């Protein structure tokens, strides 16, 4: 992603008189409750219109993917760095914080800029956050121009520089390590298939680099980071045992990706031992304020589908601090950020997604996770009416439930604790709300 194409200070979705950005267009393509252990009890204001949903069964024995975390990106060169307070807001796990456990930073082509994002990366690492990095361009000395359709100045990495480029990525990794940040992984290229403003890679070029050079990279390798999770970029990797052996994380972006294209059967077939990450998105657009409600609930549904339909292990937003992002420019959490925090604060790295009735009622989305001695359930109700929702734990484990709520007037607000009876509890999900339940 580039600033000039999508970073108007006005937040209008167009910059310097330019047409709306590619992403603003593509992204449109994707298209106080009371707990009880016996019966649903709604607030008086909700009682006139309460839909009864099918029971949501939570099955800890049905294990799915291991979660690596949720997070966002900082890019100091384009929008300025996070402040010290904003770093703690982003990566802290307390009340009013986002709880991000992943940070993505750029790999500058110029070595003189390698410490530009270091302050935020260092603070994130100190808080236990995993840091990954993605390059937009190799050093200029490694690049050649070519004609690509109507683009006469398209850029690509010279074939005779593949080895030098692998060393460039290694050197950046070493620089960060020497300054207190051990990268969890490094990408070969940000969006190689939408690179009008940076460096193009064909599927064949990516495959060649992975086969011949990626094995020398001294941290986890991420590829291909297609802008729209286009499988023509990742299928060749999964189908080539040599290339696949040199990749650790299949990374994807979800700009304009339809929910129907979230599942990836080939990865399930051939990706054993590899990780599947969503490394960049904003949703549903970058033109609207992140505080619009109930539109911000779209983020909750998108994250649910990324976890349940796509079975991603990581979910990373674009800029952490932006008018359309999880943190507003004033450093406060937005409504979109609150939707993210329902996952990020409570579903921690190493937790495992477990079986759950994903759609117990129209516009209700449920996912569940197990870790740290507790079961976490995230429920998003996009319906205009409150929903009486029963949850049943298949093995009956757990005796208490703590809950948090986001609605039009509250952000991840604690709703207290109640009991579990015979492995079940029932809650009224307010109209247009997100809730997280922690069962112990």
XYZ file of C-alpha atoms in Angstrom:
440
model
C 0.000 0.000 0.000
C 1.188 3.542 -0.710
C 0.406 6.755 1.060
C -0.056 8.858 -2.034
C -2.754 6.580 -3.418
C -4.794 6.332 -0.297
C -3.739 8.716 2.417
C -5.579 12.033 2.116
C -5.390 13.884 5.400
C -9.070 14.709 5.006
C -9.956 11.022 5.032
C -12.110 11.556 1.946
C -10.834 8.498 0.090
C -9.056 10.469 -2.612
C -5.813 12.418 -2.520
C -4.417 15.446 -4.300
C -7.321 15.441 -6.744
C -6.839 11.767 -7.565
C -9.680 9.334 -8.142
C -10.765 7.130 -5.220
C -8.061 4.636 -4.385
C -7.954 1.104 -5.684
C -8.541 -0.189 -2.178
C -11.487 2.041 -1.426
C -13.138 0.570 -4.509
C -12.039 -3.015 -4.004
C -12.992 -3.139 -0.346
C -16.641 -2.523 -1.247
C -16.653 -5.759 -3.216
C -16.385 -8.031 -0.236
C -19.407 -7.427 0.677
C -26.363 -3.847 28.869
C -27.073 -7.508 28.700
C -27.754 -9.764 31.640
C -26.250 -13.227 31.831
C -28.092 -16.109 33.393
C -27.430 -19.809 33.703
C -31.056 -20.788 33.147
C -32.867 -18.371 30.832
C -32.243 -15.314 28.739
C -32.911 -12.038 30.485
C -32.917 -8.904 28.344
C -32.796 -5.313 29.393
C -36.200 -3.708 29.521
C -35.390 -1.644 26.454
C -34.656 -4.842 24.494
C -37.517 -6.975 25.779
C -40.032 -5.960 23.124
C -37.986 -7.426 20.284
C -35.843 -10.400 21.207
C -35.072 -13.152 18.703
C -34.361 -16.604 20.123
C -31.374 -18.159 18.394
C -30.438 -21.793 18.050
C -28.117 -23.027 20.781
C -24.472 -22.334 20.065
C -22.522 -25.458 20.964
C -18.906 -24.893 21.998
C -16.775 -28.025 21.564
C -13.217 -27.803 22.959
C -12.418 -31.249 21.556
C -12.872 -29.979 17.973
C -9.568 -28.148 17.589
C -8.807 -25.936 14.614
C -5.921 -23.509 13.939
C -3.491 -22.107 16.499
C -3.869 -18.347 16.749
C -0.716 -16.228 16.425
C -2.463 -12.960 17.112
C -4.071 -9.758 15.914
C -2.387 -6.474 15.124
C -1.609 -3.644 12.746
C 1.094 -1.769 10.892
C 3.195 1.286 11.604
C 4.940 3.157 8.792
C 6.770 6.195 10.125
C 7.901 7.482 6.723
C 4.335 7.872 5.492
C 2.250 8.913 8.499
C 4.630 9.447 11.413
C 5.433 7.140 14.300
C 3.220 6.145 17.199
C 3.847 8.082 20.379
C 4.920 6.283 23.554
C 1.355 6.456 24.874
C -0.052 5.179 21.578
C 2.309 2.203 21.622
C 1.028 1.203 25.029
C -2.556 1.771 23.902
C -1.997 -0.476 20.888
C -0.122 -3.319 22.567
C -1.401 -3.208 26.133
C -4.077 -5.687 27.213
C -5.809 -3.707 29.938
C -9.153 -1.920 29.931
C -9.322 0.640 27.156
C -6.389 -0.847 25.227
C -6.379 -2.702 21.917
C -4.463 -5.788 23.009
C -2.561 -6.170 19.728
C -0.032 -9.003 19.778
C 1.345 -8.487 16.240
C 3.143 -5.559 14.602
C 4.046 -5.219 10.928
C 6.722 -2.753 9.810
C 8.269 -1.933 6.410
C 11.721 -2.967 5.185
C 13.171 0.272 3.779
C 15.249 -0.144 0.646
C 17.723 2.392 2.051
C 19.857 1.083 4.918
C 20.037 4.580 6.393
C 16.313 4.280 7.172
C 16.455 0.891 8.869
C 15.971 2.348 12.355
C 13.022 4.519 11.363
C 10.389 2.218 12.879
C 12.651 0.811 15.561
C 11.211 2.676 18.561
C 7.745 1.229 18.074
C 9.108 -2.207 17.162
C 11.286 -2.229 20.267
C 8.437 -1.274 22.578
C 6.213 -3.883 20.950
C 8.876 -6.565 21.368
C 9.372 -5.572 25.000
C 5.650 -6.170 25.542
C 5.856 -9.638 23.986
C 4.469 -8.649 20.597
C 5.642 -10.566 17.528
C 7.075 -8.284 14.819
C 7.104 -9.021 11.091
C 8.428 -6.914 8.214
C 7.543 -6.453 4.534
C 9.533 -4.751 1.737
C 7.981 -2.571 -0.941
C 11.164 -2.344 -3.034
C 14.661 -3.846 -3.128
C 17.587 -1.416 -3.150
C 17.579 0.586 -6.388
C 20.836 -1.044 -7.502
C 19.079 -4.420 -7.660
C 16.119 -3.278 -9.761
C 15.562 -2.986 -13.502
C 12.667 -1.415 -15.385
C 10.592 -3.153 -18.028
C 7.402 -2.707 -20.014
C 4.328 -4.255 -18.459
C 1.256 -3.590 -20.561
C 0.812 0.175 -20.639
C 3.307 0.698 -17.829
C 6.655 1.552 -19.375
C 8.560 2.004 -16.114
C 7.520 -1.144 -14.275
C 10.094 -2.440 -11.799
C 11.359 -5.913 -11.055
C 14.241 -7.481 -9.190
C 17.071 -8.414 -11.543
C 17.589 -12.162 -11.753
C 21.301 -11.784 -11.064
C 20.460 -9.976 -7.815
C 18.284 -12.650 -6.191
C 21.102 -13.775 -3.902
C 21.998 -10.192 -2.989
C 18.351 -9.482 -2.216
C 18.160 -12.448 0.150
C 21.216 -11.028 1.895
C 19.526 -7.611 2.048
C 16.612 -9.188 3.935
C 19.067 -11.005 6.191
C 20.943 -7.809 6.913
C 17.744 -6.014 7.915
C 16.848 -8.907 10.192
C 20.287 -8.738 11.782
C 20.029 -4.968 12.237
C 16.791 -5.320 14.156
C 18.136 -8.200 16.212
C 21.178 -6.145 17.173
C 18.769 -3.460 18.369
C 16.582 -5.695 20.489
C 13.923 -6.869 18.030
C 13.889 -10.497 16.880
C 11.683 -10.569 13.802
C 9.117 -13.351 13.813
C 9.205 -13.342 10.024
C 10.080 -11.320 6.929
C 8.216 -11.108 3.638
C 9.696 -11.426 0.180
C 7.495 -8.653 -1.234
C 4.441 -6.617 -0.315
C 1.684 -7.170 -2.870
C 3.779 -8.395 -5.811
C 0.633 -8.636 -7.949
C -0.508 -5.022 -7.508
C 2.793 -3.203 -7.777
C 2.238 -0.223 -10.045
C 4.035 1.913 -7.464
C 6.570 -0.639 -6.274
C 8.187 -3.882 -7.458
C 6.363 -6.518 -9.490
C 6.895 -10.258 -9.141
C 5.242 -12.859 -11.347
C 4.236 -16.169 -9.778
C 7.162 -17.787 -11.613
C 9.644 -15.215 -10.300
C 8.397 -15.630 -6.751
C 8.676 -19.393 -7.104
C 12.218 -19.157 -8.436
C 13.362 -16.916 -5.576
C 11.778 -19.196 -2.991
C 13.334 -22.292 -4.538
C 16.833 -20.900 -5.029
C 17.362 -18.172 -2.438
C 14.823 -18.108 0.391
C 16.488 -21.006 2.149
C 19.352 -18.694 3.133
C 17.091 -16.252 4.984
C 17.655 -16.529 8.718
C 14.108 -15.998 9.976
C 10.655 -17.195 8.973
C 9.863 -16.406 5.351
C 6.474 -14.945 4.407
C 5.087 -15.135 0.859
C 3.420 -14.174 -1.410
C 1.251 -11.422 0.214
C -1.111 -11.163 -2.764
C -3.198 -7.995 -2.519
C -6.463 -9.912 -2.915
C -5.575 -13.440 -1.755
C -5.298 -14.455 -5.396
C -4.455 -18.124 -5.389
C -2.469 -17.958 -8.635
C 0.302 -16.440 -6.502
C 0.258 -19.050 -3.751
C -0.876 -22.222 -5.523
C 2.519 -22.678 -7.273
C 4.283 -22.432 -3.900
C 2.063 -25.048 -2.303
C 2.467 -27.304 -5.326
C 6.287 -27.102 -5.326
C 7.917 -29.068 -2.485
C 11.242 -27.229 -2.789
C 9.713 -23.763 -2.657
C 7.314 -24.786 0.087
C 10.172 -26.068 2.220
C 11.658 -22.549 2.169
C 8.426 -20.789 3.190
C 7.094 -20.677 6.733
C 4.045 -18.427 6.405
C 1.628 -18.134 3.500
C 0.656 -14.468 3.749
C -2.328 -12.799 2.100
C -4.147 -9.469 1.944
C -7.926 -9.265 1.693
C -8.678 -6.144 -0.331
C -11.941 -6.850 -2.116
C -11.700 -10.583 -1.444
C -15.189 -12.064 -1.279
C -16.085 -14.268 1.672
C -16.608 -17.106 -0.808
C -12.859 -16.975 -1.582
C -11.747 -17.089 2.056
C -11.420 -20.896 2.316
C -8.233 -22.379 0.868
C -8.602 -26.141 0.318
C -5.132 -26.472 -1.254
C -3.492 -25.033 1.852
C -5.386 -27.510 4.014
C -4.201 -30.271 1.693
C -0.535 -29.298 1.360
C 0.252 -26.693 4.006
C 1.039 -29.006 6.920
C 3.602 -27.412 9.199
C 3.123 -23.979 7.616
C 1.207 -20.993 8.938
C -1.549 -19.029 7.196
C -1.644 -15.302 7.967
C -3.710 -12.342 6.845
C -0.996 -9.690 6.875
C -2.829 -6.553 5.715
C -6.320 -5.161 5.306
C -8.650 -2.366 6.154
C -12.357 -3.070 5.970
C -14.812 -2.140 4.645
C -13.142 1.063 3.375
C -10.741 3.885 4.181
C -13.137 6.718 3.417
C -15.454 6.434 6.430
C -14.746 7.339 10.017
C -13.891 4.312 12.128
C -16.453 5.535 14.671
C -19.524 5.061 12.484
C -21.967 2.688 14.193
C -23.227 0.093 13.439
C -20.954 0.068 10.362
C -17.964 -0.748 12.579
C -19.555 -4.123 13.271
C -18.565 -5.049 9.713
C -15.036 -5.376 11.101
C -16.275 -7.883 13.681
C -17.908 -10.010 10.994
C -14.827 -9.742 8.779
C -12.581 -10.960 11.602
C -15.000 -13.775 12.405
C -14.935 -14.954 8.795
C -11.152 -14.625 8.630
C -10.866 -16.913 11.662
C -13.689 -19.344 10.852
C -14.044 -19.429 7.057
C -10.440 -18.742 6.054
C -8.869 -20.248 9.188
C -6.172 -17.599 9.268
C -3.870 -17.668 12.269
C -3.229 -13.926 12.241
C -5.200 -10.818 11.349
C -3.269 -7.587 10.752
C -4.862 -4.201 9.999
C -3.151 -1.585 7.847
C -2.239 1.578 9.787
C -2.798 1.240 13.525
C -3.473 4.958 13.932
C -5.692 6.498 11.280
C -9.155 8.019 10.980
C -10.436 4.768 9.516
C -8.329 2.530 11.754
C -8.465 0.927 15.186
C -6.838 3.956 16.832
C -7.991 7.465 16.032
C -5.511 10.247 15.310
C -6.045 11.497 18.862
C -4.802 8.170 20.214
C -8.177 6.890 21.397
C -9.711 3.574 20.377
C -12.295 3.826 17.612
C -15.409 1.720 17.196
C -13.575 -0.387 14.603
C -10.786 -0.747 17.150
C -13.267 -1.884 19.800
C -14.505 -4.577 17.416
C -10.909 -5.735 16.954
C -10.233 -5.668 20.700
C -13.027 -8.177 21.285
C -10.682 -10.651 19.608
C -7.227 -9.205 20.257
C -7.440 -8.576 23.994
C -8.889 -11.950 24.869
C -7.724 -14.415 22.180
C -4.012 -14.492 22.866
C -1.103 -15.998 20.904
C -1.059 -19.763 21.276
C -4.794 -20.085 21.848
C -6.499 -22.646 19.626
C -9.751 -22.063 17.822
C -12.279 -24.702 18.768
C -15.598 -25.873 17.413
C -18.554 -23.497 17.751
C -21.907 -23.043 16.050
C -20.790 -20.252 13.747
C -24.128 -18.762 12.711
C -26.830 -19.673 15.272
C -29.164 -16.945 13.988
C -29.313 -14.625 11.009
C -26.635 -11.932 11.381
C -25.181 -13.565 14.499
C -21.570 -14.795 14.270
C -19.910 -16.922 16.958
C -16.344 -18.208 17.248
C -14.584 -19.855 20.191
C -11.011 -20.348 21.373
C -9.236 -22.250 24.119
C -6.072 -21.246 25.963
C -4.679 -20.053 29.247
C -7.037 -22.303 31.179
C -10.123 -20.580 29.774
C -12.544 -20.690 26.850
C -13.127 -17.441 24.949
C -16.272 -16.905 22.888
C -16.708 -13.888 20.599
C -20.257 -13.135 19.436
C -21.172 -10.440 16.909
C -24.845 -9.524 16.520
C -25.390 -7.373 13.439
C -29.165 -7.780 13.619
C -31.482 -4.844 14.371
C -33.069 -6.841 17.200
C -31.672 -8.285 20.399
C -30.981 -12.017 20.379
C -31.436 -14.491 23.202
C -28.421 -16.770 22.781
C -27.764 -19.967 24.707
C -24.218 -21.318 24.808
C -23.567 -24.940 25.726
C -20.106 -26.327 26.446
C -19.863 -29.806 24.999
C -17.751 -31.100 27.878
C -19.452 -29.025 30.541
C -16.167 -27.365 31.555
C -16.267 -24.002 33.279
C -18.172 -22.585 36.205
C -18.116 -18.812 35.629
C -18.487 -16.413 32.705
C -17.104 -12.889 32.484
C -18.323 -10.715 29.613
C -17.526 -7.488 27.760
C -19.780 -5.465 25.465
C -19.459 -2.985 22.638
C -22.563 -1.214 21.371
C -23.428 2.297 20.225
C -22.474 3.843 23.556
C -19.874 1.479 25.042
C -16.478 0.099 24.025
C -15.454 -3.321 25.390
C -17.211 -2.499 28.656
C -17.108 -5.099 31.420
C -20.496 -6.630 32.155
C -19.472 -8.592 35.229
C -19.468 -12.311 35.941
C -22.148 -14.931 36.265
C -22.324 -18.704 36.670
C -22.613 -21.679 34.350
C -25.289 -24.289 35.071
C -25.025 -27.811 33.655
C -22.549 -26.594 31.086
C -24.798 -23.832 29.701
C -25.455 -20.146 30.016
C -27.752 -17.771 28.153
C -27.261 -14.124 27.301
C -29.202 -11.433 25.533
C -27.003 -10.062 22.779
C -28.182 -6.473 22.324
C -29.101 -5.332 18.843
C -26.019 -4.352 16.849
C -23.409 -5.339 19.370
C -20.250 -7.361 19.915
C -19.601 -9.401 23.053
C -16.725 -11.479 24.366
C -17.189 -14.159 27.016
C -14.355 -15.667 29.038
C -15.373 -18.964 30.622
C -13.343 -20.445 33.434
